Every structure is written in structure tokens, then in C-alpha cells.
């Protein structure tokens, strides 16, 4: 199993550009989520999904969209990037929303200039 | 407002020493408290976790101590090794509402050989 994979590893955007961060897992996990990691703030939940076709907002959802058309994939879309979205983004998954352990991907480092 | 406060921000320990990281929380509804370990360039990985019905949990050199009345929990790393050098995050969640983790700000641990 590859586990949780994320692409790209690094990305630089200009303010106002859009892009999609990809996340995939091959563990047949129902629950997937996106976090952003900023210095001094730990990780904060952006959006999550409890299964295909079901998504909901986390703590910091503004400026981000998600969809979940398959169990495996959970892309995160930035519609109009802002410098405040410069961060490291992590995707995570777990067997279901009641499963304690979450598996994190390697992260995408995004810089918005 | 940070729901989980973590200290210290950074920690330097000699090889063989004890590393202690502390966390405090506000929400008494939290019922699951995991610790995650993150190496540079990697995603966080679950290290050890505790439920509030026990006061201590030990796994190898890693121990969580939990004080429900004080709303505090801590990670102790015994016989610290250079390979333990990483960033450690405490977290909390309410499992009834899904596995949405609230993280502390993180502690950068360096173990000197």
C-alpha cells in the first residue's frame, strides 16, 4: 500500500491564481480530511469527508473548496489564492470517522506571492 | 483562541535524558487525546494516545500522563535518543462528533548526542 499520497510536493502561485491539491489513499478509508500547518499554530482542520459524496467544513474553510466523488480521492481547491494561504497542507485519512488513528500524507508546501 | 495549549515551544535534551512536553485543554467534552510525531519533510504520525478514563499510558519509552481535574496531559520520553528529534503535537477531539482533531502548536525536540 502507498498509504496517503499528495501531489504536488511544492507549489508557488501568484495571488489570484487557482489550483487543486491532490490527495489519494489506497486503504479504502471512508474518512478523509485536509489540514494546514502554520508555524506556532499547529495543524488546523480545513474540510473533511465521512464518505464519497459527503463533505463538511472544519475550523478554517474560507477560501477552499472540496469534493469527494470517489472513496480514494479528496482534492482541495483554491479558487483565488491569497498570501494568507501560504502554508503546508496535509491530507489525512482513517478507516471511518469513529476510528481513532489518522494517517497523514507527506504534505504540500504552498507559497502564494 | 487556541483550545489546546502546548509548551514548551522548543526543547533541547541530552541523550539519555527525559523529555517532557505539556498540554492543557479547555473543552471538557474532549474524550481522546493523541500525540503525533513529525519528522522534517514528513506528515505527522500517531505516536501514542489516551482516553480520559485512565491517568497514564505507557508504550516503550513514551508515556502519557493525564490529569482530568486539571485538564492537562503530558508526554514523557524516557532515555531520549537523537532519533527522537522531531516535532511533537498534542491533540484532542470529541469522538462522538467525528475525528476532527484540534492540535496544539507543537514542540520542536532536539536530543543532543
mmCIF file of C-alpha atoms in Angstrom:
data_model
loop_
_atom_site.group_PDB
_atom_site.id
_atom_site.type_symbol
_atom_site.label_atom_id
_atom_site.label_comp_id
_atom_site.label_asym_id
_atom_site.label_seq_id
_atom_site.Cartn_x
_atom_site.Cartn_y
_atom_site.Cartn_z
ATOM 1 C CA UNK A 1 0.000 0.000 0.000
ATOM 2 C CA UNK A 2 1.187 3.506 -0.828
ATOM 3 C CA UNK A 3 -0.910 4.912 2.030
ATOM 4 C CA UNK A 4 -1.850 8.581 1.647
ATOM 5 C CA UNK A 5 -0.238 10.335 -1.294
ATOM 6 C CA UNK A 6 -0.248 14.047 -2.081
ATOM 7 C CA UNK A 7 0.755 15.982 -5.175
ATOM 8 C CA UNK A 8 2.476 18.262 -5.807
ATOM 9 C CA UNK A 9 5.144 18.389 -3.078
ATOM 10 C CA UNK A 10 5.842 22.068 -3.707
ATOM 11 C CA UNK A 11 3.906 24.794 -5.477
ATOM 12 C CA UNK A 12 4.319 28.528 -5.970
ATOM 13 C CA UNK A 13 1.278 30.558 -7.002
ATOM 14 C CA UNK A 14 0.642 34.197 -7.702
ATOM 15 C CA UNK A 15 -2.156 35.963 -5.890
ATOM 16 C CA UNK A 16 -5.466 35.276 -7.612
ATOM 17 C CA UNK A 17 -4.406 32.044 -9.306
ATOM 18 C CA UNK A 18 -6.313 28.849 -8.735
ATOM 19 C CA UNK A 19 -5.052 25.328 -8.217
ATOM 20 C CA UNK A 20 -6.015 21.911 -6.905
ATOM 21 C CA UNK A 21 -4.039 19.964 -4.329
ATOM 22 C CA UNK A 22 -4.442 16.264 -4.917
ATOM 23 C CA UNK A 23 -4.864 13.634 -2.222
ATOM 24 C CA UNK A 24 -5.372 9.921 -2.686
ATOM 25 C CA UNK A 25 -5.417 6.914 -0.383
ATOM 26 C CA UNK A 26 -5.408 3.221 -1.212
ATOM 27 C CA UNK A 27 -6.535 1.886 2.175
ATOM 28 C CA UNK A 28 -10.279 2.027 1.452
ATOM 29 C CA UNK A 29 -10.697 4.597 4.216
ATOM 30 C CA UNK A 30 -14.050 6.317 4.488
ATOM 31 C CA UNK A 31 -12.859 9.377 6.416
ATOM 32 C CA UNK A 32 -10.551 11.925 4.799
ATOM 33 C CA UNK A 33 -9.554 15.409 5.844
ATOM 34 C CA UNK A 34 -7.373 18.374 4.993
ATOM 35 C CA UNK A 35 -5.262 20.315 7.489
ATOM 36 C CA UNK A 36 -2.990 23.288 7.102
ATOM 37 C CA UNK A 37 0.144 23.665 9.217
ATOM 38 C CA UNK A 38 1.455 27.099 10.108
ATOM 39 C CA UNK A 39 4.344 27.964 12.466
ATOM 40 C CA UNK A 40 3.190 28.425 16.044
ATOM 41 C CA UNK A 41 -0.353 27.296 15.241
ATOM 42 C CA UNK A 42 -0.096 23.552 14.846
ATOM 43 C CA UNK A 43 -2.425 21.938 12.334
ATOM 44 C CA UNK A 44 -5.902 23.285 11.689
ATOM 45 C CA UNK A 45 -8.741 21.405 10.016
ATOM 46 C CA UNK A 46 -9.928 22.883 6.714
ATOM 47 C CA UNK A 47 -12.509 20.391 5.387
ATOM 48 C CA UNK A 48 -13.342 16.770 5.954
ATOM 49 C CA UNK A 49 -15.363 13.986 4.375
ATOM 50 C CA UNK A 50 -17.013 10.983 6.032
ATOM 51 C CA UNK A 51 -17.534 9.195 2.716
ATOM 52 C CA UNK A 52 -17.962 9.638 -1.010
ATOM 53 C CA UNK A 53 -20.361 12.483 -1.759
ATOM 54 C CA UNK A 54 -20.295 13.866 1.806
ATOM 55 C CA UNK A 55 -18.117 16.802 2.863
ATOM 56 C CA UNK A 56 -18.222 19.360 5.641
ATOM 57 C CA UNK A 57 -16.311 22.368 6.887
ATOM 58 C CA UNK A 58 -13.651 22.348 9.545
ATOM 59 C CA UNK A 59 -12.134 25.164 11.560
ATOM 60 C CA UNK A 60 -10.676 27.253 8.680
ATOM 61 C CA UNK A 61 -12.681 26.532 5.489
ATOM 62 C CA UNK A 62 -12.745 30.013 3.897
ATOM 63 C CA UNK A 63 -11.022 30.173 0.513
ATOM 64 C CA UNK A 64 -11.061 26.402 -0.004
ATOM 65 C CA UNK A 65 -13.430 24.002 -1.747
ATOM 66 C CA UNK A 66 -13.545 20.222 -1.645
ATOM 67 C CA UNK A 67 -15.476 17.412 -3.239
ATOM 68 C CA UNK A 68 -15.408 13.635 -2.811
ATOM 69 C CA UNK A 69 -16.562 11.743 -5.852
ATOM 70 C CA UNK A 70 -14.695 8.531 -5.009
ATOM 71 C CA UNK A 71 -13.558 6.818 -1.816
ATOM 72 C CA UNK A 72 -9.916 7.154 -2.874
ATOM 73 C CA UNK A 73 -9.617 10.824 -3.800
ATOM 74 C CA UNK A 74 -10.192 14.046 -1.875
ATOM 75 C CA UNK A 75 -8.879 17.104 -3.778
ATOM 76 C CA UNK A 76 -8.598 20.545 -2.197
ATOM 77 C CA UNK A 77 -9.240 23.536 -4.461
ATOM 78 C CA UNK A 78 -8.029 27.072 -4.001
ATOM 79 C CA UNK A 79 -10.215 29.239 -6.207
ATOM 80 C CA UNK A 80 -8.296 32.521 -5.852
ATOM 81 C CA UNK A 81 -5.060 32.135 -3.932
ATOM 82 C CA UNK A 82 -4.089 34.712 -1.321
ATOM 83 C CA UNK A 83 -0.777 35.176 0.523
ATOM 84 C CA UNK A 84 -2.562 34.131 3.740
ATOM 85 C CA UNK A 85 -2.895 30.665 2.204
ATOM 86 C CA UNK A 86 0.866 30.171 2.197
ATOM 87 C CA UNK A 87 1.207 27.052 4.320
ATOM 88 C CA UNK A 88 1.958 23.354 4.366
ATOM 89 C CA UNK A 89 -1.118 21.296 3.581
ATOM 90 C CA UNK A 90 -1.662 17.785 4.870
ATOM 91 C CA UNK A 91 -4.262 15.283 3.838
ATOM 92 C CA UNK A 92 -5.219 12.547 6.291
ATOM 93 C CA UNK A 93 -7.444 9.503 6.287
ATOM 94 C CA UNK A 94 -8.863 6.983 8.716
ATOM 95 C CA UNK A 95 -10.998 3.864 8.382
ATOM 96 C CA UNK A 96 -14.099 5.797 9.381
ATOM 97 C CA UNK A 97 -14.983 8.869 11.434
ATOM 98 C CA UNK A 98 -15.082 6.781 14.582
ATOM 99 C CA UNK A 99 -11.593 5.365 14.119
ATOM 100 C CA UNK A 100 -9.031 6.990 16.317
ATOM 101 C CA UNK A 101 -5.884 6.780 14.216
ATOM 102 C CA UNK A 102 -5.480 9.079 11.246
ATOM 103 C CA UNK A 103 -2.818 8.541 8.607
ATOM 104 C CA UNK A 104 -1.223 11.675 7.192
ATOM 105 C CA UNK A 105 0.254 12.227 3.758
ATOM 106 C CA UNK A 106 3.693 13.813 3.212
ATOM 107 C CA UNK A 107 2.300 17.301 2.671
ATOM 108 C CA UNK A 108 2.283 20.004 0.002
ATOM 109 C CA UNK A 109 4.225 23.189 0.641
ATOM 110 C CA UNK A 110 2.380 26.079 -0.994
ATOM 111 C CA UNK A 111 3.719 29.598 -1.377
ATOM 112 C CA UNK A 112 1.477 32.405 -2.628
ATOM 113 C CA UNK A 113 3.281 35.552 -3.746
ATOM 114 C CA UNK B 1 -8.497 31.139 20.820
ATOM 115 C CA UNK B 2 -6.408 28.020 20.991
ATOM 116 C CA UNK B 3 -8.333 25.164 22.558
ATOM 117 C CA UNK B 4 -5.208 23.110 23.200
ATOM 118 C CA UNK B 5 -2.166 24.941 24.569
ATOM 119 C CA UNK B 6 1.203 23.222 24.266
ATOM 120 C CA UNK B 7 4.525 24.004 25.914
ATOM 121 C CA UNK B 8 7.413 24.411 25.559
ATOM 122 C CA UNK B 9 7.770 25.658 22.010
ATOM 123 C CA UNK B 10 11.186 24.019 21.759
ATOM 124 C CA UNK B 11 13.215 21.688 23.928
ATOM 125 C CA UNK B 12 16.817 20.528 23.973
ATOM 126 C CA UNK B 13 17.621 17.378 25.922
ATOM 127 C CA UNK B 14 20.814 15.412 26.344
ATOM 128 C CA UNK B 15 20.898 11.839 25.101
ATOM 129 C CA UNK B 16 19.576 9.567 27.825
ATOM 130 C CA UNK B 17 17.600 12.328 29.492
ATOM 131 C CA UNK B 18 13.848 12.712 29.948
ATOM 132 C CA UNK B 19 11.884 14.914 27.560
ATOM 133 C CA UNK B 20 8.642 16.361 28.920
ATOM 134 C CA UNK B 21 6.043 18.173 26.833
ATOM 135 C CA UNK B 22 2.900 19.585 28.391
ATOM 136 C CA UNK B 23 -0.569 20.343 27.043
ATOM 137 C CA UNK B 24 -3.654 21.937 28.558
ATOM 138 C CA UNK B 25 -7.162 21.981 27.165
ATOM 139 C CA UNK B 26 -10.322 23.972 27.739
ATOM 140 C CA UNK B 27 -13.151 21.819 26.445
ATOM 141 C CA UNK B 28 -14.136 19.178 28.989
ATOM 142 C CA UNK B 29 -16.042 17.317 26.267
ATOM 143 C CA UNK B 30 -12.775 16.186 24.651
ATOM 144 C CA UNK B 31 -12.529 12.411 25.047
ATOM 145 C CA UNK B 32 -9.494 11.350 23.051
ATOM 146 C CA UNK B 33 -6.003 12.783 23.360
ATOM 147 C CA UNK B 34 -3.385 11.633 20.838
ATOM 148 C CA UNK B 35 0.219 12.668 20.405
ATOM 149 C CA UNK B 36 1.672 12.925 16.924
ATOM 150 C CA UNK B 37 5.346 12.856 15.942
ATOM 151 C CA UNK B 38 6.537 14.659 12.837
ATOM 152 C CA UNK B 39 9.972 14.399 11.238
ATOM 153 C CA UNK B 40 11.186 17.140 8.866
ATOM 154 C CA UNK B 41 9.554 16.899 5.463
ATOM 155 C CA UNK B 42 7.081 14.240 6.599
ATOM 156 C CA UNK B 43 3.494 14.170 7.715
ATOM 157 C CA UNK B 44 2.593 13.659 11.376
ATOM 158 C CA UNK B 45 2.301 10.081 12.587
ATOM 159 C CA UNK B 46 0.376 8.822 15.591
ATOM 160 C CA UNK B 47 2.746 8.103 18.476
ATOM 161 C CA UNK B 48 0.531 7.307 21.443
ATOM 162 C CA UNK B 49 -2.962 8.235 22.639
ATOM 163 C CA UNK B 50 -5.042 8.190 25.801
ATOM 164 C CA UNK B 51 -8.700 8.312 26.836
ATOM 165 C CA UNK B 52 -9.689 10.335 29.936
ATOM 166 C CA UNK B 53 -10.728 7.239 31.886
ATOM 167 C CA UNK B 54 -7.068 6.390 32.610
ATOM 168 C CA UNK B 55 -4.363 8.508 34.227
ATOM 169 C CA UNK B 56 -1.360 7.066 32.466
ATOM 170 C CA UNK B 57 -0.476 5.078 29.372
ATOM 171 C CA UNK B 58 2.954 3.733 28.545
ATOM 172 C CA UNK B 59 4.305 2.395 25.277
ATOM 173 C CA UNK B 60 8.000 1.628 25.372
ATOM 174 C CA UNK B 61 9.893 4.801 26.242
ATOM 175 C CA UNK B 62 6.828 7.000 25.696
ATOM 176 C CA UNK B 63 4.337 7.737 28.470
ATOM 177 C CA UNK B 64 1.258 9.938 28.559
ATOM 178 C CA UNK B 65 0.200 11.284 31.931
ATOM 179 C CA UNK B 66 -3.350 12.609 32.139
ATOM 180 C CA UNK B 67 -4.845 14.858 34.831
ATOM 181 C CA UNK B 68 -8.570 15.216 34.169
ATOM 182 C CA UNK B 69 -9.267 17.630 37.035
ATOM 183 C CA UNK B 70 -6.505 19.996 35.905
ATOM 184 C CA UNK B 71 -7.373 19.498 32.222
ATOM 185 C CA UNK B 72 -3.750 18.755 31.461
ATOM 186 C CA UNK B 73 -1.825 15.949 29.835
ATOM 187 C CA UNK B 74 1.826 15.448 29.118
ATOM 188 C CA UNK B 75 4.208 13.318 27.097
ATOM 189 C CA UNK B 76 7.307 11.895 28.738
ATOM 190 C CA UNK B 77 10.079 10.423 26.608
ATOM 191 C CA UNK B 78 12.419 8.359 28.760
ATOM 192 C CA UNK B 79 16.035 7.703 27.754
ATOM 193 C CA UNK B 80 15.710 10.237 24.925
ATOM 194 C CA UNK B 81 17.676 9.389 21.775
ATOM 195 C CA UNK B 82 18.881 11.536 18.857
ATOM 196 C CA UNK B 83 16.383 9.656 16.675
ATOM 197 C CA UNK B 84 13.598 11.144 18.801
ATOM 198 C CA UNK B 85 14.471 14.606 17.479
ATOM 199 C CA UNK B 86 11.251 15.737 15.817
ATOM 200 C CA UNK B 87 8.257 17.996 16.273
ATOM 201 C CA UNK B 88 5.633 16.689 18.657
ATOM 202 C CA UNK B 89 1.998 17.723 18.595
ATOM 203 C CA UNK B 90 -0.611 17.054 21.207
ATOM 204 C CA UNK B 91 -4.208 16.963 20.041
ATOM 205 C CA UNK B 92 -7.731 16.439 21.287
ATOM 206 C CA UNK B 93 -11.082 15.551 19.834
ATOM 207 C CA UNK B 94 -14.654 14.634 20.680
ATOM 208 C CA UNK B 95 -15.148 11.242 19.112
ATOM 209 C CA UNK B 96 -18.946 11.491 19.117
ATOM 210 C CA UNK B 97 -18.711 14.335 16.618
ATOM 211 C CA UNK B 98 -16.215 12.668 14.360
ATOM 212 C CA UNK B 99 -12.478 12.502 14.251
ATOM 213 C CA UNK B 100 -11.805 16.234 13.914
ATOM 214 C CA UNK B 101 -8.526 16.823 15.692
ATOM 215 C CA UNK B 102 -7.675 20.071 17.491
ATOM 216 C CA UNK B 103 -3.900 20.393 17.649
ATOM 217 C CA UNK B 104 -1.512 22.164 19.953
ATOM 218 C CA UNK B 105 1.095 24.470 18.432
ATOM 219 C CA UNK B 106 3.837 21.847 18.509
ATOM 220 C CA UNK B 107 7.155 21.338 20.316
ATOM 221 C CA UNK B 108 10.439 21.028 18.461
ATOM 222 C CA UNK B 109 12.553 18.487 20.321
ATOM 223 C CA UNK B 110 16.274 18.180 19.790
ATOM 224 C CA UNK B 111 18.179 15.418 21.523
ATOM 225 C CA UNK B 112 21.893 16.109 21.697
ATOM 226 C CA UNK B 113 24.258 13.166 21.458
#
